[in-house]
């Protein structure tokens, strides 16, 4: 795109693919060091490589009608293969092609084509974790799925690195306490897979929450209970622990189940202006004994500038001395991105991770 499009890396990627094809070679298989040789669009082109070497491609007779390769020479020697290795390019040299209007016999013999099989030992796949709630009240079920036939899964629950002396997974795991799960698959001939990990947290006390405004489904953070699961988010809003509200306020009521003394209330918030996420303008806290009549406990104003770059985490906290069963939290969204912002006029986000009641 002439002026550039934020986040649109496809334009540059597709342009690079076209340049490679126009030069006469292309990386067909990602991760391979082989480039398939094609039909250059230019009679001659030179690559000036970062290591100081140059690689020249000469296509004698190349035109819209002369697009078939009849013969090839690499650094002066006859070259029968229909591919180049990355090392050939980086070493520098000359690839000379003789182009013709009709197909020839070049590259048609067995072995002239790129290798299309995997000769290395099979890969042992990392186990897949399924059917598990990361935060739970009583228990959660964790299913570890083995993707490699003949392999076994070993795991630990204390965060230590597992080995073949660790617990052997024979069935679904039922967790009744917080755990740091780490697991890997081991095959007696092919070796070990990478280790996969996941955290599970047993919520110490049961609470209920009612949301009067809707969060964005792509930033659900696990659903309605995300704000009372005792799990805090980090500096990256994409990790799945932040609940996002686009253009609307947060309005939530938490039921503690019984009246309890409270000394501190807080709402955890994230700002990342580059992602159109801003701190709430203010957060209001209310309390009630019956869930119907609420009294305001206080207001906490925002002190973070919307111009501040990078990720910023802040607890909007209010010291209190009260007893209540129901707590209401209202976080005021600024509505639209500020005039100075690249998204000016677009809907602003607020991201929250936890309603803290102590």
mmCIF file of C-alpha atoms in Angstrom:
data_model
loop_
_atom_site.group_PDB
_atom_site.id
_atom_site.type_symbol
_atom_site.label_atom_id
_atom_site.label_comp_id
_atom_site.label_asym_id
_atom_site.label_seq_id
_atom_site.Cartn_x
_atom_site.Cartn_y
_atom_site.Cartn_z
ATOM 1 C CA UNK A 1 0.000 0.000 0.000
ATOM 2 C CA UNK A 2 1.462 3.424 -0.950
ATOM 3 C CA UNK A 3 0.864 4.997 2.458
ATOM 4 C CA UNK A 4 1.133 1.793 4.458
ATOM 5 C CA UNK A 5 -1.684 0.062 6.279
ATOM 6 C CA UNK A 6 -1.243 -0.584 9.986
ATOM 7 C CA UNK A 7 -1.167 -4.320 10.632
ATOM 8 C CA UNK A 8 -1.381 -5.241 6.929
ATOM 9 C CA UNK A 9 1.755 -7.322 6.572
ATOM 10 C CA UNK A 10 0.220 -9.284 3.681
ATOM 11 C CA UNK A 11 1.018 -6.477 1.223
ATOM 12 C CA UNK A 12 4.737 -6.681 1.899
ATOM 13 C CA UNK A 13 4.721 -10.467 2.039
ATOM 14 C CA UNK A 14 2.944 -10.882 -1.277
ATOM 15 C CA UNK A 15 5.201 -8.305 -2.883
ATOM 16 C CA UNK A 16 8.245 -10.275 -1.732
ATOM 17 C CA UNK A 17 6.784 -13.454 -3.215
ATOM 18 C CA UNK A 18 6.317 -11.707 -6.553
ATOM 19 C CA UNK A 19 9.887 -10.395 -6.537
ATOM 20 C CA UNK A 20 11.240 -13.892 -5.908
ATOM 21 C CA UNK A 21 9.134 -15.352 -8.718
ATOM 22 C CA UNK A 22 10.216 -12.575 -11.079
ATOM 23 C CA UNK A 23 13.872 -13.344 -10.337
ATOM 24 C CA UNK A 24 13.317 -16.973 -11.317
ATOM 25 C CA UNK A 25 13.243 -18.930 -8.068
ATOM 26 C CA UNK A 26 10.764 -19.444 -5.232
ATOM 27 C CA UNK A 27 10.737 -21.025 -1.722
ATOM 28 C CA UNK A 28 7.874 -23.460 -2.308
ATOM 29 C CA UNK A 29 8.183 -25.273 1.023
ATOM 30 C CA UNK A 30 8.449 -23.065 4.139
ATOM 31 C CA UNK A 31 11.290 -24.191 6.362
ATOM 32 C CA UNK A 32 13.160 -25.922 3.531
ATOM 33 C CA UNK A 33 16.496 -24.656 2.196
ATOM 34 C CA UNK A 34 15.431 -25.390 -1.394
ATOM 35 C CA UNK A 35 14.220 -22.872 -3.975
ATOM 36 C CA UNK A 36 12.312 -24.123 -7.029
ATOM 37 C CA UNK A 37 13.695 -22.674 -10.269
ATOM 38 C CA UNK A 38 11.100 -20.937 -12.441
ATOM 39 C CA UNK A 39 10.972 -18.602 -15.435
ATOM 40 C CA UNK A 40 12.680 -15.235 -14.842
ATOM 41 C CA UNK A 41 10.928 -12.097 -16.079
ATOM 42 C CA UNK A 42 14.254 -10.348 -16.691
ATOM 43 C CA UNK A 43 17.132 -11.280 -18.995
ATOM 44 C CA UNK A 44 19.536 -10.547 -16.146
ATOM 45 C CA UNK A 45 19.323 -9.696 -12.446
ATOM 46 C CA UNK A 46 21.879 -9.502 -9.640
ATOM 47 C CA UNK A 47 21.309 -10.105 -5.936
ATOM 48 C CA UNK A 48 23.640 -8.153 -3.668
ATOM 49 C CA UNK A 49 23.699 -10.297 -0.541
ATOM 50 C CA UNK A 50 24.209 -9.150 3.034
ATOM 51 C CA UNK A 51 27.384 -11.240 3.366
ATOM 52 C CA UNK A 52 29.031 -9.223 0.589
ATOM 53 C CA UNK A 53 28.597 -11.818 -2.158
ATOM 54 C CA UNK A 54 26.561 -11.375 -5.327
ATOM 55 C CA UNK A 55 24.416 -13.909 -7.140
ATOM 56 C CA UNK A 56 23.588 -13.246 -10.800
ATOM 57 C CA UNK A 57 20.726 -14.813 -12.743
ATOM 58 C CA UNK A 58 21.053 -14.724 -16.529
ATOM 59 C CA UNK A 59 18.093 -15.849 -18.664
ATOM 60 C CA UNK A 60 19.257 -15.872 -22.293
ATOM 61 C CA UNK A 61 16.361 -15.288 -24.665
ATOM 62 C CA UNK A 62 13.793 -14.703 -21.913
ATOM 63 C CA UNK A 63 10.521 -13.193 -23.172
ATOM 64 C CA UNK A 64 6.781 -13.628 -22.871
ATOM 65 C CA UNK A 65 6.957 -16.471 -25.405
ATOM 66 C CA UNK A 66 10.338 -17.931 -24.393
ATOM 67 C CA UNK A 67 9.489 -19.106 -20.899
ATOM 68 C CA UNK A 68 10.768 -22.699 -20.938
ATOM 69 C CA UNK A 69 14.217 -23.662 -19.668
ATOM 70 C CA UNK A 70 16.196 -25.841 -22.113
ATOM 71 C CA UNK A 71 19.456 -25.943 -20.159
ATOM 72 C CA UNK A 72 21.142 -24.448 -17.112
ATOM 73 C CA UNK A 73 24.660 -23.782 -15.898
ATOM 74 C CA UNK A 74 25.669 -22.948 -12.309
ATOM 75 C CA UNK A 75 29.027 -21.199 -12.030
ATOM 76 C CA UNK A 76 29.980 -22.454 -15.490
ATOM 77 C CA UNK A 77 29.096 -26.121 -14.929
ATOM 78 C CA UNK A 78 26.079 -27.906 -16.410
ATOM 79 C CA UNK A 79 23.242 -27.938 -13.881
ATOM 80 C CA UNK A 80 20.428 -30.511 -14.200
ATOM 81 C CA UNK A 81 18.468 -29.855 -11.017
ATOM 82 C CA UNK A 82 15.231 -27.870 -10.940
ATOM 83 C CA UNK A 83 16.081 -26.263 -7.622
ATOM 84 C CA UNK A 84 18.745 -24.198 -5.880
ATOM 85 C CA UNK A 85 19.943 -24.586 -2.329
ATOM 86 C CA UNK A 86 20.086 -21.591 -0.027
ATOM 87 C CA UNK A 87 23.813 -22.201 0.387
ATOM 88 C CA UNK A 88 24.260 -21.896 -3.397
ATOM 89 C CA UNK A 89 22.718 -18.436 -3.331
ATOM 90 C CA UNK A 90 24.651 -17.212 -0.313
ATOM 91 C CA UNK A 91 27.955 -18.436 -1.754
ATOM 92 C CA UNK A 92 27.481 -16.118 -4.728
ATOM 93 C CA UNK A 93 27.934 -17.006 -8.375
ATOM 94 C CA UNK A 94 26.048 -17.151 -11.654
ATOM 95 C CA UNK A 95 23.010 -19.179 -12.694
ATOM 96 C CA UNK A 96 22.692 -19.100 -16.497
ATOM 97 C CA UNK A 97 19.513 -20.345 -18.152
ATOM 98 C CA UNK A 98 18.811 -20.923 -21.857
ATOM 99 C CA UNK A 99 15.179 -20.088 -22.530
ATOM 100 C CA UNK A 100 13.031 -21.412 -25.406
ATOM 101 C CA UNK A 101 9.491 -21.213 -26.761
ATOM 102 C CA UNK A 102 8.742 -24.919 -26.225
ATOM 103 C CA UNK A 103 9.366 -27.339 -23.357
ATOM 104 C CA UNK A 104 12.582 -29.328 -23.446
ATOM 105 C CA UNK A 105 14.101 -32.266 -21.591
ATOM 106 C CA UNK A 106 15.874 -30.221 -18.906
ATOM 107 C CA UNK A 107 15.007 -31.279 -15.375
ATOM 108 C CA UNK A 108 12.943 -34.275 -16.510
ATOM 109 C CA UNK A 109 15.155 -37.118 -15.275
ATOM 110 C CA UNK A 110 14.514 -38.931 -11.967
ATOM 111 C CA UNK A 111 16.323 -37.093 -9.196
ATOM 112 C CA UNK A 112 16.242 -33.733 -10.952
ATOM 113 C CA UNK A 113 13.267 -32.600 -8.874
ATOM 114 C CA UNK A 114 13.412 -31.340 -5.259
ATOM 115 C CA UNK A 115 13.245 -33.908 -2.487
ATOM 116 C CA UNK A 116 9.626 -34.386 -1.416
ATOM 117 C CA UNK A 117 9.944 -36.819 1.457
ATOM 118 C CA UNK A 118 11.054 -36.505 5.081
ATOM 119 C CA UNK A 119 14.110 -38.619 5.832
ATOM 120 C CA UNK A 120 14.539 -37.489 9.416
ATOM 121 C CA UNK A 121 13.114 -39.459 12.340
ATOM 122 C CA UNK A 122 9.409 -38.762 12.921
ATOM 123 C CA UNK A 123 8.575 -35.875 15.214
ATOM 124 C CA UNK A 124 7.039 -36.612 18.596
ATOM 125 C CA UNK A 125 4.093 -34.238 18.874
ATOM 126 C CA UNK A 126 3.446 -32.173 21.967
ATOM 127 C CA UNK A 127 0.381 -33.428 23.879
ATOM 128 C CA UNK A 128 -2.830 -31.430 23.576
ATOM 129 C CA UNK A 129 -4.654 -30.163 26.672
ATOM 130 C CA UNK A 130 -8.446 -30.357 26.419
ATOM 131 C CA UNK A 131 -11.539 -29.865 28.579
ATOM 132 C CA UNK A 132 -10.198 -27.858 31.471
ATOM 133 C CA UNK A 133 -11.382 -24.694 33.225
ATOM 134 C CA UNK A 134 -8.325 -22.693 34.303
ATOM 135 C CA UNK A 135 -10.168 -21.447 37.403
ATOM 136 C CA UNK A 136 -12.592 -23.640 39.315
ATOM 137 C CA UNK A 137 -14.446 -23.911 42.630
ATOM 138 C CA UNK A 138 -14.491 -27.632 43.425
ATOM 139 C CA UNK A 139 -12.713 -29.527 40.652
ATOM 140 C CA UNK A 140 -11.793 -29.436 36.980
ATOM 141 C CA UNK A 141 -11.081 -32.206 34.488
ATOM 142 C CA UNK A 142 -7.941 -32.076 32.356
ATOM 143 C CA UNK A 143 -7.638 -34.334 29.312
ATOM 144 C CA UNK A 144 -4.153 -34.837 27.860
ATOM 145 C CA UNK A 145 -4.373 -36.139 24.291
ATOM 146 C CA UNK A 146 -1.477 -38.063 22.752
ATOM 147 C CA UNK A 147 -0.968 -37.337 19.037
ATOM 148 C CA UNK A 148 1.955 -39.733 18.452
ATOM 149 C CA UNK A 149 1.236 -43.447 18.226
ATOM 150 C CA UNK A 150 3.455 -45.465 20.537
ATOM 151 C CA UNK A 151 4.345 -42.497 22.757
ATOM 152 C CA UNK A 152 3.468 -42.031 26.421
ATOM 153 C CA UNK A 153 2.638 -38.825 28.264
ATOM 154 C CA UNK A 154 4.418 -37.943 31.513
ATOM 155 C CA UNK A 155 3.456 -34.977 33.674
ATOM 156 C CA UNK A 156 3.991 -33.040 36.893
ATOM 157 C CA UNK A 157 1.594 -30.831 38.844
ATOM 158 C CA UNK A 158 4.074 -28.723 40.814
ATOM 159 C CA UNK A 159 5.639 -26.822 37.915
ATOM 160 C CA UNK A 160 8.788 -28.968 37.803
ATOM 161 C CA UNK A 161 10.167 -30.226 34.485
ATOM 162 C CA UNK A 162 8.772 -33.715 33.785
ATOM 163 C CA UNK A 163 10.832 -36.716 32.687
ATOM 164 C CA UNK A 164 10.152 -40.426 32.252
ATOM 165 C CA UNK A 165 10.237 -40.862 36.034
ATOM 166 C CA UNK A 166 7.328 -38.447 36.455
ATOM 167 C CA UNK A 167 3.644 -39.371 36.662
ATOM 168 C CA UNK A 168 2.409 -41.425 33.707
ATOM 169 C CA UNK A 169 -0.856 -40.190 32.227
ATOM 170 C CA UNK A 170 -3.299 -43.095 31.897
ATOM 171 C CA UNK A 171 -6.630 -41.249 32.027
ATOM 172 C CA UNK A 172 -8.190 -37.812 32.450
ATOM 173 C CA UNK A 173 -6.842 -35.830 35.397
ATOM 174 C CA UNK A 174 -9.239 -34.572 38.059
ATOM 175 C CA UNK A 175 -7.784 -31.539 39.827
ATOM 176 C CA UNK A 176 -9.180 -30.465 43.176
ATOM 177 C CA UNK A 177 -6.395 -28.065 44.111
ATOM 178 C CA UNK A 178 -4.419 -25.381 42.294
ATOM 179 C CA UNK A 179 -1.764 -26.877 40.029
ATOM 180 C CA UNK A 180 1.014 -25.983 37.596
ATOM 181 C CA UNK A 181 0.718 -28.707 34.973
ATOM 182 C CA UNK A 182 3.677 -29.556 32.746
ATOM 183 C CA UNK A 183 3.606 -32.519 30.363
ATOM 184 C CA UNK A 184 5.461 -34.063 27.433
ATOM 185 C CA UNK A 185 5.245 -37.138 25.215
ATOM 186 C CA UNK A 186 8.050 -39.704 24.985
ATOM 187 C CA UNK A 187 8.590 -42.329 22.277
ATOM 188 C CA UNK A 188 11.170 -45.073 22.912
ATOM 189 C CA UNK A 189 12.662 -44.689 19.416
ATOM 190 C CA UNK A 190 11.964 -41.104 18.441
ATOM 191 C CA UNK A 191 12.606 -39.303 21.715
ATOM 192 C CA UNK A 192 10.739 -36.515 23.494
ATOM 193 C CA UNK A 193 8.310 -33.815 22.494
ATOM 194 C CA UNK A 194 8.512 -30.230 23.740
ATOM 195 C CA UNK A 195 6.947 -29.622 27.147
ATOM 196 C CA UNK A 196 3.494 -28.053 27.344
ATOM 197 C CA UNK A 197 2.312 -26.212 30.437
ATOM 198 C CA UNK A 198 -0.912 -24.840 31.903
ATOM 199 C CA UNK A 199 -1.964 -23.255 35.182
ATOM 200 C CA UNK A 200 -5.072 -24.144 37.183
ATOM 201 C CA UNK A 201 -6.385 -22.178 40.125
ATOM 202 C CA UNK A 202 -8.873 -23.309 42.766
ATOM 203 C CA UNK A 203 -10.988 -20.304 43.689
ATOM 204 C CA UNK A 204 -10.911 -20.009 47.489
ATOM 205 C CA UNK A 205 -14.486 -18.776 47.945
ATOM 206 C CA UNK A 206 -17.634 -18.907 45.888
ATOM 207 C CA UNK A 207 -18.954 -15.645 44.517
ATOM 208 C CA UNK A 208 -21.532 -14.753 41.906
ATOM 209 C CA UNK A 209 -21.472 -11.900 39.411
ATOM 210 C CA UNK A 210 -24.097 -10.205 37.266
ATOM 211 C CA UNK A 211 -22.994 -8.061 34.321
ATOM 212 C CA UNK A 212 -25.305 -5.316 33.049
ATOM 213 C CA UNK A 213 -23.082 -4.528 30.065
ATOM 214 C CA UNK A 214 -21.656 -6.968 27.527
ATOM 215 C CA UNK A 215 -17.984 -7.700 26.990
ATOM 216 C CA UNK A 216 -16.593 -8.382 23.522
ATOM 217 C CA UNK A 217 -16.714 -12.132 22.779
ATOM 218 C CA UNK A 218 -13.144 -12.148 21.460
ATOM 219 C CA UNK A 219 -11.924 -10.801 24.813
ATOM 220 C CA UNK A 220 -14.099 -12.835 27.179
ATOM 221 C CA UNK A 221 -11.238 -13.946 29.471
ATOM 222 C CA UNK A 222 -13.132 -17.144 30.190
ATOM 223 C CA UNK A 223 -16.657 -15.786 30.468
ATOM 224 C CA UNK A 224 -18.883 -14.050 32.987
ATOM 225 C CA UNK A 225 -16.906 -15.237 36.006
ATOM 226 C CA UNK A 226 -13.587 -13.849 34.795
ATOM 227 C CA UNK A 227 -13.737 -10.820 37.084
ATOM 228 C CA UNK A 228 -14.149 -12.922 40.248
ATOM 229 C CA UNK A 229 -11.775 -15.823 39.508
ATOM 230 C CA UNK A 230 -8.819 -14.392 41.493
ATOM 231 C CA UNK A 231 -6.612 -14.525 38.367
ATOM 232 C CA UNK A 232 -4.743 -11.384 37.323
ATOM 233 C CA UNK A 233 -3.674 -10.375 33.852
ATOM 234 C CA UNK A 234 -0.235 -9.386 32.611
ATOM 235 C CA UNK A 235 0.928 -6.573 30.347
ATOM 236 C CA UNK A 236 -0.317 -8.232 27.127
ATOM 237 C CA UNK A 237 -4.056 -7.820 26.544
ATOM 238 C CA UNK A 238 -4.101 -10.852 24.209
ATOM 239 C CA UNK A 239 -3.190 -13.512 26.781
ATOM 240 C CA UNK A 240 -6.804 -14.361 27.625
ATOM 241 C CA UNK A 241 -6.989 -12.974 31.159
ATOM 242 C CA UNK A 242 -8.319 -9.520 30.282
ATOM 243 C CA UNK A 243 -12.001 -8.889 29.613
ATOM 244 C CA UNK A 244 -12.623 -6.185 27.018
ATOM 245 C CA UNK A 245 -15.496 -3.706 26.681
ATOM 246 C CA UNK A 246 -15.704 -1.724 23.428
ATOM 247 C CA UNK A 247 -17.383 1.661 23.620
ATOM 248 C CA UNK A 248 -19.440 0.754 26.710
ATOM 249 C CA UNK A 249 -19.019 1.013 30.475
ATOM 250 C CA UNK A 250 -18.471 -1.893 32.813
ATOM 251 C CA UNK A 251 -21.383 -2.317 35.229
ATOM 252 C CA UNK A 252 -21.160 -5.375 37.484
ATOM 253 C CA UNK A 253 -22.710 -6.575 40.739
ATOM 254 C CA UNK A 254 -20.865 -9.150 42.853
ATOM 255 C CA UNK A 255 -22.737 -11.312 45.361
ATOM 256 C CA UNK A 256 -20.528 -12.532 48.223
ATOM 257 C CA UNK A 257 -23.214 -14.953 49.425
ATOM 258 C CA UNK A 258 -23.427 -13.318 52.856
ATOM 259 C CA UNK A 259 -22.623 -9.976 54.439
ATOM 260 C CA UNK A 260 -18.888 -9.658 55.035
ATOM 261 C CA UNK A 261 -16.603 -6.937 56.407
ATOM 262 C CA UNK A 262 -14.593 -5.162 53.710
ATOM 263 C CA UNK A 263 -11.511 -2.942 53.949
ATOM 264 C CA UNK A 264 -10.387 -2.618 50.317
ATOM 265 C CA UNK A 265 -12.162 -2.545 46.972
ATOM 266 C CA UNK A 266 -10.380 -2.403 43.633
ATOM 267 C CA UNK A 267 -10.799 -2.916 39.905
ATOM 268 C CA UNK A 268 -7.775 -4.041 37.879
ATOM 269 C CA UNK A 269 -7.452 -2.161 34.571
ATOM 270 C CA UNK A 270 -5.078 -2.141 31.605
ATOM 271 C CA UNK A 271 -4.168 0.653 29.191
ATOM 272 C CA UNK A 272 -2.475 0.086 25.838
ATOM 273 C CA UNK A 273 -3.204 3.118 23.693
ATOM 274 C CA UNK A 274 -1.638 1.505 20.630
ATOM 275 C CA UNK A 275 -4.489 -1.042 20.747
ATOM 276 C CA UNK A 276 -7.150 1.627 21.478
ATOM 277 C CA UNK A 277 -7.368 0.493 25.102
ATOM 278 C CA UNK A 278 -7.620 3.304 27.676
ATOM 279 C CA UNK A 279 -8.098 3.540 31.410
ATOM 280 C CA UNK A 280 -11.672 4.197 32.564
ATOM 281 C CA UNK A 281 -12.306 7.873 33.251
ATOM 282 C CA UNK A 282 -13.393 6.889 36.767
ATOM 283 C CA UNK A 283 -14.591 3.898 38.763
ATOM 284 C CA UNK A 284 -17.489 4.050 41.231
ATOM 285 C CA UNK A 285 -18.064 1.551 44.029
ATOM 286 C CA UNK A 286 -21.416 0.820 45.686
ATOM 287 C CA UNK A 287 -22.566 -1.538 48.461
ATOM 288 C CA UNK A 288 -25.867 -3.156 49.359
ATOM 289 C CA UNK A 289 -27.261 -5.636 51.850
ATOM 290 C CA UNK A 290 -30.264 -6.715 49.791
ATOM 291 C CA UNK A 291 -29.069 -6.306 46.191
ATOM 292 C CA UNK A 292 -31.743 -3.676 45.522
ATOM 293 C CA UNK A 293 -30.759 -0.486 47.329
ATOM 294 C CA UNK A 294 -27.104 0.514 46.813
ATOM 295 C CA UNK A 295 -25.157 3.203 48.623
ATOM 296 C CA UNK A 296 -22.156 4.829 46.983
ATOM 297 C CA UNK A 297 -18.889 4.146 48.793
ATOM 298 C CA UNK A 298 -16.634 6.330 46.690
ATOM 299 C CA UNK A 299 -15.233 7.302 43.304
ATOM 300 C CA UNK A 300 -11.672 6.732 42.073
ATOM 301 C CA UNK A 301 -10.575 9.063 39.265
ATOM 302 C CA UNK A 302 -8.123 8.045 36.568
ATOM 303 C CA UNK A 303 -4.594 9.444 36.878
ATOM 304 C CA UNK A 304 -3.011 7.814 33.800
ATOM 305 C CA UNK A 305 -2.613 10.026 30.725
ATOM 306 C CA UNK A 306 -4.234 8.616 27.573
ATOM 307 C CA UNK A 307 -1.066 9.694 25.748
ATOM 308 C CA UNK A 308 1.161 7.350 27.760
ATOM 309 C CA UNK A 309 2.768 4.765 25.502
ATOM 310 C CA UNK A 310 3.095 1.093 26.256
ATOM 311 C CA UNK A 311 1.092 -1.180 28.512
ATOM 312 C CA UNK A 312 0.085 0.243 31.897
ATOM 313 C CA UNK A 313 -1.665 -1.733 34.640
ATOM 314 C CA UNK A 314 -3.460 0.030 37.487
ATOM 315 C CA UNK A 315 -5.759 -0.996 40.318
ATOM 316 C CA UNK A 316 -8.489 1.595 40.877
ATOM 317 C CA UNK A 317 -8.617 0.963 44.617
ATOM 318 C CA UNK A 318 -10.743 2.415 47.388
ATOM 319 C CA UNK A 319 -10.081 1.920 51.124
ATOM 320 C CA UNK A 320 -13.357 1.276 52.962
ATOM 321 C CA UNK A 321 -14.664 0.195 56.328
ATOM 322 C CA UNK A 322 -18.026 -1.383 55.702
ATOM 323 C CA UNK A 323 -20.034 -4.587 55.732
ATOM 324 C CA UNK A 324 -22.019 -5.717 52.706
ATOM 325 C CA UNK A 325 -23.142 -8.729 50.720
ATOM 326 C CA UNK A 326 -23.465 -7.049 47.320
ATOM 327 C CA UNK A 327 -20.855 -4.805 45.675
ATOM 328 C CA UNK A 328 -21.499 -2.848 42.511
ATOM 329 C CA UNK A 329 -18.641 -1.598 40.327
ATOM 330 C CA UNK A 330 -19.108 0.896 37.477
ATOM 331 C CA UNK A 331 -16.146 1.781 35.254
ATOM 332 C CA UNK A 332 -16.786 4.695 32.907
ATOM 333 C CA UNK A 333 -15.522 4.231 29.352
ATOM 334 C CA UNK A 334 -14.384 7.412 27.584
ATOM 335 C CA UNK A 335 -16.507 6.260 24.660
ATOM 336 C CA UNK A 336 -14.338 7.364 21.739
ATOM 337 C CA UNK A 337 -10.609 7.523 21.160
ATOM 338 C CA UNK A 338 -9.221 11.039 21.822
ATOM 339 C CA UNK A 339 -8.704 13.529 19.005
ATOM 340 C CA UNK A 340 -4.896 13.186 19.092
ATOM 341 C CA UNK A 341 -5.049 9.387 18.759
ATOM 342 C CA UNK A 342 -4.608 7.488 15.486
ATOM 343 C CA UNK A 343 -8.057 5.982 16.068
ATOM 344 C CA UNK A 344 -9.737 9.327 16.791
ATOM 345 C CA UNK A 345 -13.501 8.934 16.626
ATOM 346 C CA UNK A 346 -13.365 5.160 16.904
ATOM 347 C CA UNK A 347 -14.749 3.270 19.878
ATOM 348 C CA UNK A 348 -12.412 3.108 22.864
ATOM 349 C CA UNK A 349 -11.862 -0.049 24.888
ATOM 350 C CA UNK A 350 -11.558 -0.677 28.595
ATOM 351 C CA UNK A 351 -9.872 -3.899 29.718
ATOM 352 C CA UNK A 352 -10.410 -5.302 33.219
ATOM 353 C CA UNK A 353 -9.123 -8.455 34.886
ATOM 354 C CA UNK A 354 -10.478 -8.640 38.454
ATOM 355 C CA UNK A 355 -12.838 -7.074 40.956
ATOM 356 C CA UNK A 356 -10.847 -7.211 44.192
ATOM 357 C CA UNK A 357 -12.831 -7.417 47.435
ATOM 358 C CA UNK A 358 -10.850 -7.696 50.648
#
